[in-house]
Amino acid sequence: MSETESSVDPAPNPAEFWEERYRSTRGEHGRVWSGRVNAAVEREVTGLTPGTALELGCGEGGDALWLAAHGWTVTAVDISATALSVGQAQAQRAGLSDRIRWIRDDLSTWEPTSVFDLVTSAFLHSPVELPREAVLRRAASAVAPGGRLLVVGHGSVPPGSKLSHHDHDGPPLPTAEEVLSSLDLPEGWVTETSALVDRVAIWRDGSEVTLVDAVLRVRRGAVA
């Protein structure tokens, strides 16, 4: 091995990367994110009959907390213990602890052991290694008959994001149609939403920006 080869830094460990991310970038409120539900999740889930929900890559729990507050029984999975602790504390303050099960695990290898009426994944992008397509295929397998899979992703690179450097498994920012194709769903699934949706947001520097969300919602056919 040459001196140049031996000096190359190894790929970041995903668990260590996300722990550092959540520990080092908290704002004055003690969180990285706002704590509010993602707009696309609220829009796509409002009106559905509450049941069991699985959230993949829940982060600090904004979506999980909203789901629980609206009658869902939630299983929320993330790789960062620091992020989960923020969500757990908020759930306790809101009286929702009995409605959310928090799981710390690596989605690269984690396997769901039951099925859910709703499986959600919002902005499951990563600048470090993440087999996103495989994770989402497993997510689809965890949808109960008659249930739904909701995948929300960035449709364009947000300001200051590192996602433009992410190129592990194909296009870093697939469209909703590309996500649907990658899922390779069997017959019986119905596409309910497949769209790019503009969203106005206040960015970290206080400026107003227009972001683009790639939104896919599919329903699994009920057993006859």
PDB file of N, CA and C in Angstrom, residues 114-158:
ATOM      1  N   SER A 114     -43.219  -6.793  12.331  1.00  0.00           N
ATOM      2  CA  SER A 114     -44.676  -6.809  12.245  1.00  0.00           C
ATOM      3  C   SER A 114     -45.093  -5.889  11.110  1.00  0.00           C
ATOM      4  N   VAL A 115     -46.405  -5.795  10.872  1.00  0.00           N
ATOM      5  CA  VAL A 115     -46.894  -4.923   9.808  1.00  0.00           C
ATOM      6  C   VAL A 115     -47.667  -3.761  10.424  1.00  0.00           C
ATOM      7  N   PHE A 116     -47.812  -2.692   9.635  1.00  0.00           N
ATOM      8  CA  PHE A 116     -48.365  -1.437  10.136  1.00  0.00           C
ATOM      9  C   PHE A 116     -49.360  -0.871   9.120  1.00  0.00           C
ATOM     10  N   ASP A 117     -50.317  -0.111   9.632  1.00  0.00           N
ATOM     11  CA  ASP A 117     -51.293   0.539   8.765  1.00  0.00           C
ATOM     12  C   ASP A 117     -50.672   1.681   7.966  1.00  0.00           C
ATOM     13  N   LEU A 118     -49.607   2.263   8.509  1.00  0.00           N
ATOM     14  CA  LEU A 118     -48.911   3.360   7.840  1.00  0.00           C
ATOM     15  C   LEU A 118     -47.420   3.211   8.101  1.00  0.00           C
ATOM     16  N   VAL A 119     -46.635   3.271   7.036  1.00  0.00           N
ATOM     17  CA  VAL A 119     -45.180   3.317   7.174  1.00  0.00           C
ATOM     18  C   VAL A 119     -44.713   4.604   6.515  1.00  0.00           C
ATOM     19  N   THR A 120     -43.969   5.415   7.250  1.00  0.00           N
ATOM     20  CA  THR A 120     -43.524   6.701   6.729  1.00  0.00           C
ATOM     21  C   THR A 120     -42.003   6.819   6.782  1.00  0.00           C
ATOM     22  N   SER A 121     -41.498   7.566   5.826  1.00  0.00           N
ATOM     23  CA  SER A 121     -40.075   7.906   5.784  1.00  0.00           C
ATOM     24  C   SER A 121     -39.971   9.299   5.195  1.00  0.00           C
ATOM     25  N   ALA A 122     -39.532  10.261   5.993  1.00  0.00           N
ATOM     26  CA  ALA A 122     -39.434  11.640   5.533  1.00  0.00           C
ATOM     27  C   ALA A 122     -37.976  12.077   5.527  1.00  0.00           C
ATOM     28  N   PHE A 123     -37.485  12.420   4.363  1.00  0.00           N
ATOM     29  CA  PHE A 123     -36.132  12.948   4.167  1.00  0.00           C
ATOM     30  C   PHE A 123     -35.057  11.972   4.657  1.00  0.00           C
ATOM     31  N   LEU A 124     -35.214  10.730   4.228  1.00  0.00           N
ATOM     32  CA  LEU A 124     -34.237   9.702   4.559  1.00  0.00           C
ATOM     33  C   LEU A 124     -33.075   9.786   3.568  1.00  0.00           C
ATOM     34  N   HIS A 125     -32.355  10.894   3.642  1.00  0.00           N
ATOM     35  CA  HIS A 125     -31.155  11.107   2.845  1.00  0.00           C
ATOM     36  C   HIS A 125     -29.976  11.157   3.805  1.00  0.00           C
ATOM     37  N   SER A 126     -28.815  10.799   3.320  1.00  0.00           N
ATOM     38  CA  SER A 126     -27.655  10.783   4.208  1.00  0.00           C
ATOM     39  C   SER A 126     -26.381  11.080   3.427  1.00  0.00           C
ATOM     40  N   PRO A 127     -25.506  11.953   3.948  1.00  0.00           N
ATOM     41  CA  PRO A 127     -24.201  12.185   3.320  1.00  0.00           C
ATOM     42  C   PRO A 127     -23.214  11.061   3.601  1.00  0.00           C
ATOM     43  N   VAL A 128     -23.586  10.116   4.466  1.00  0.00           N
ATOM     44  CA  VAL A 128     -22.768   8.924   4.698  1.00  0.00           C
ATOM     45  C   VAL A 128     -23.554   7.712   4.216  1.00  0.00           C
ATOM     46  N   GLU A 129     -22.894   6.583   4.149  1.00  0.00           N
ATOM     47  CA  GLU A 129     -23.462   5.391   3.508  1.00  0.00           C
ATOM     48  C   GLU A 129     -24.828   5.012   4.077  1.00  0.00           C
ATOM     49  N   LEU A 130     -25.797   4.838   3.176  1.00  0.00           N
ATOM     50  CA  LEU A 130     -27.136   4.397   3.542  1.00  0.00           C
ATOM     51  C   LEU A 130     -27.759   3.709   2.334  1.00  0.00           C
ATOM     52  N   PRO A 131     -28.084   2.436   2.434  1.00  0.00           N
ATOM     53  CA  PRO A 131     -28.725   1.723   1.318  1.00  0.00           C
ATOM     54  C   PRO A 131     -30.209   2.072   1.255  1.00  0.00           C
ATOM     55  N   ARG A 132     -30.514   3.280   0.819  1.00  0.00           N
ATOM     56  CA  ARG A 132     -31.868   3.827   0.912  1.00  0.00           C
ATOM     57  C   ARG A 132     -32.895   2.956   0.186  1.00  0.00           C
ATOM     58  N   GLU A 133     -32.557   2.498  -1.011  1.00  0.00           N
ATOM     59  CA  GLU A 133     -33.521   1.702  -1.760  1.00  0.00           C
ATOM     60  C   GLU A 133     -33.873   0.410  -1.015  1.00  0.00           C
ATOM     61  N   ALA A 134     -32.874  -0.240  -0.440  1.00  0.00           N
ATOM     62  CA  ALA A 134     -33.135  -1.482   0.303  1.00  0.00           C
ATOM     63  C   ALA A 134     -33.975  -1.198   1.536  1.00  0.00           C
ATOM     64  N   VAL A 135     -33.691  -0.088   2.220  1.00  0.00           N
ATOM     65  CA  VAL A 135     -34.467   0.290   3.403  1.00  0.00           C
ATOM     66  C   VAL A 135     -35.929   0.506   3.028  1.00  0.00           C
ATOM     67  N   LEU A 136     -36.168   1.188   1.923  1.00  0.00           N
ATOM     68  CA  LEU A 136     -37.545   1.479   1.524  1.00  0.00           C
ATOM     69  C   LEU A 136     -38.268   0.232   1.032  1.00  0.00           C
ATOM     70  N   ARG A 137     -37.551  -0.705   0.433  1.00  0.00           N
ATOM     71  CA  ARG A 137     -38.197  -1.965   0.051  1.00  0.00           C
ATOM     72  C   ARG A 137     -38.647  -2.731   1.294  1.00  0.00           C
ATOM     73  N   ARG A 138     -37.799  -2.741   2.318  1.00  0.00           N
ATOM     74  CA  ARG A 138     -38.214  -3.397   3.567  1.00  0.00           C
ATOM     75  C   ARG A 138     -39.395  -2.657   4.179  1.00  0.00           C
ATOM     76  N   ALA A 139     -39.409  -1.335   4.034  1.00  0.00           N
ATOM     77  CA  ALA A 139     -40.527  -0.548   4.549  1.00  0.00           C
ATOM     78  C   ALA A 139     -41.824  -0.977   3.876  1.00  0.00           C
ATOM     79  N   ALA A 140     -41.781  -1.168   2.569  1.00  0.00           N
ATOM     80  CA  ALA A 140     -42.980  -1.583   1.845  1.00  0.00           C
ATOM     81  C   ALA A 140     -43.463  -2.943   2.326  1.00  0.00           C
ATOM     82  N   SER A 141     -42.523  -3.821   2.652  1.00  0.00           N
ATOM     83  CA  SER A 141     -42.917  -5.164   3.122  1.00  0.00           C
ATOM     84  C   SER A 141     -43.589  -5.117   4.477  1.00  0.00           C
ATOM     85  N   ALA A 142     -43.436  -4.003   5.202  1.00  0.00           N
ATOM     86  CA  ALA A 142     -44.026  -3.867   6.535  1.00  0.00           C
ATOM     87  C   ALA A 142     -45.393  -3.198   6.511  1.00  0.00           C
ATOM     88  N   VAL A 143     -45.915  -2.922   5.324  1.00  0.00           N
ATOM     89  CA  VAL A 143     -47.242  -2.309   5.207  1.00  0.00           C
ATOM     90  C   VAL A 143     -48.306  -3.401   5.243  1.00  0.00           C
ATOM     91  N   ALA A 144     -49.273  -3.242   6.114  1.00  0.00           N
ATOM     92  CA  ALA A 144     -50.369  -4.212   6.222  1.00  0.00           C
ATOM     93  C   ALA A 144     -51.292  -4.102   5.017  1.00  0.00           C
ATOM     94  N   PRO A 145     -52.014  -5.163   4.689  1.00  0.00           N
ATOM     95  CA  PRO A 145     -53.016  -5.069   3.621  1.00  0.00           C
ATOM     96  C   PRO A 145     -53.973  -3.903   3.879  1.00  0.00           C
ATOM     97  N   GLY A 146     -54.168  -3.082   2.867  1.00  0.00           N
ATOM     98  CA  GLY A 146     -55.011  -1.899   3.010  1.00  0.00           C
ATOM     99  C   GLY A 146     -54.278  -0.702   3.575  1.00  0.00           C
ATOM    100  N   GLY A 147     -53.023  -0.887   3.999  1.00  0.00           N
ATOM    101  CA  GLY A 147     -52.237   0.194   4.576  1.00  0.00           C
ATOM    102  C   GLY A 147     -51.479   0.982   3.533  1.00  0.00           C
ATOM    103  N   ARG A 148     -50.729   1.973   4.009  1.00  0.00           N
ATOM    104  CA  ARG A 148     -50.047   2.899   3.106  1.00  0.00           C
ATOM    105  C   ARG A 148     -48.572   3.055   3.444  1.00  0.00           C
ATOM    106  N   LEU A 149     -47.797   3.303   2.392  1.00  0.00           N
ATOM    107  CA  LEU A 149     -46.396   3.694   2.517  1.00  0.00           C
ATOM    108  C   LEU A 149     -46.278   5.130   2.027  1.00  0.00           C
ATOM    109  N   LEU A 150     -45.681   5.982   2.855  1.00  0.00           N
ATOM    110  CA  LEU A 150     -45.478   7.386   2.507  1.00  0.00           C
ATOM    111  C   LEU A 150     -43.986   7.690   2.533  1.00  0.00           C
ATOM    112  N   VAL A 151     -43.441   8.100   1.389  1.00  0.00           N
ATOM    113  CA  VAL A 151     -42.024   8.457   1.288  1.00  0.00           C
ATOM    114  C   VAL A 151     -41.936   9.907   0.843  1.00  0.00           C
ATOM    115  N   VAL A 152     -41.304  10.729   1.668  1.00  0.00           N
ATOM    116  CA  VAL A 152     -41.098  12.143   1.352  1.00  0.00           C
ATOM    117  C   VAL A 152     -39.594  12.383   1.258  1.00  0.00           C
ATOM    118  N   GLY A 153     -39.160  12.955   0.162  1.00  0.00           N
ATOM    119  CA  GLY A 153     -37.742  13.240  -0.003  1.00  0.00           C
ATOM    120  C   GLY A 153     -37.528  14.635  -0.540  1.00  0.00           C
ATOM    121  N   HIS A 154     -36.278  15.062  -0.543  1.00  0.00           N
ATOM    122  CA  HIS A 154     -35.944  16.342  -1.160  1.00  0.00           C
ATOM    123  C   HIS A 154     -36.032  16.199  -2.675  1.00  0.00           C
ATOM    124  N   GLY A 155     -36.751  17.118  -3.307  1.00  0.00           N
ATOM    125  CA  GLY A 155     -36.820  17.134  -4.754  1.00  0.00           C
ATOM    126  C   GLY A 155     -35.733  17.980  -5.373  1.00  0.00           C
ATOM    127  N   SER A 156     -35.108  18.825  -4.558  1.00  0.00           N
ATOM    128  CA  SER A 156     -33.947  19.611  -4.968  1.00  0.00           C
ATOM    129  C   SER A 156     -33.071  19.792  -3.741  1.00  0.00           C
ATOM    130  N   VAL A 157     -31.804  20.089  -3.955  1.00  0.00           N
ATOM    131  CA  VAL A 157     -30.853  20.186  -2.845  1.00  0.00           C
ATOM    132  C   VAL A 157     -31.129  21.443  -2.029  1.00  0.00           C
ATOM    133  N   PRO A 158     -31.401  21.313  -0.722  1.00  0.00           N
ATOM    134  CA  PRO A 158     -31.641  22.490   0.116  1.00  0.00           C
ATOM    135  C   PRO A 158     -30.394  23.363   0.226  1.00  0.00           C
TER     136      PRO A 158
END
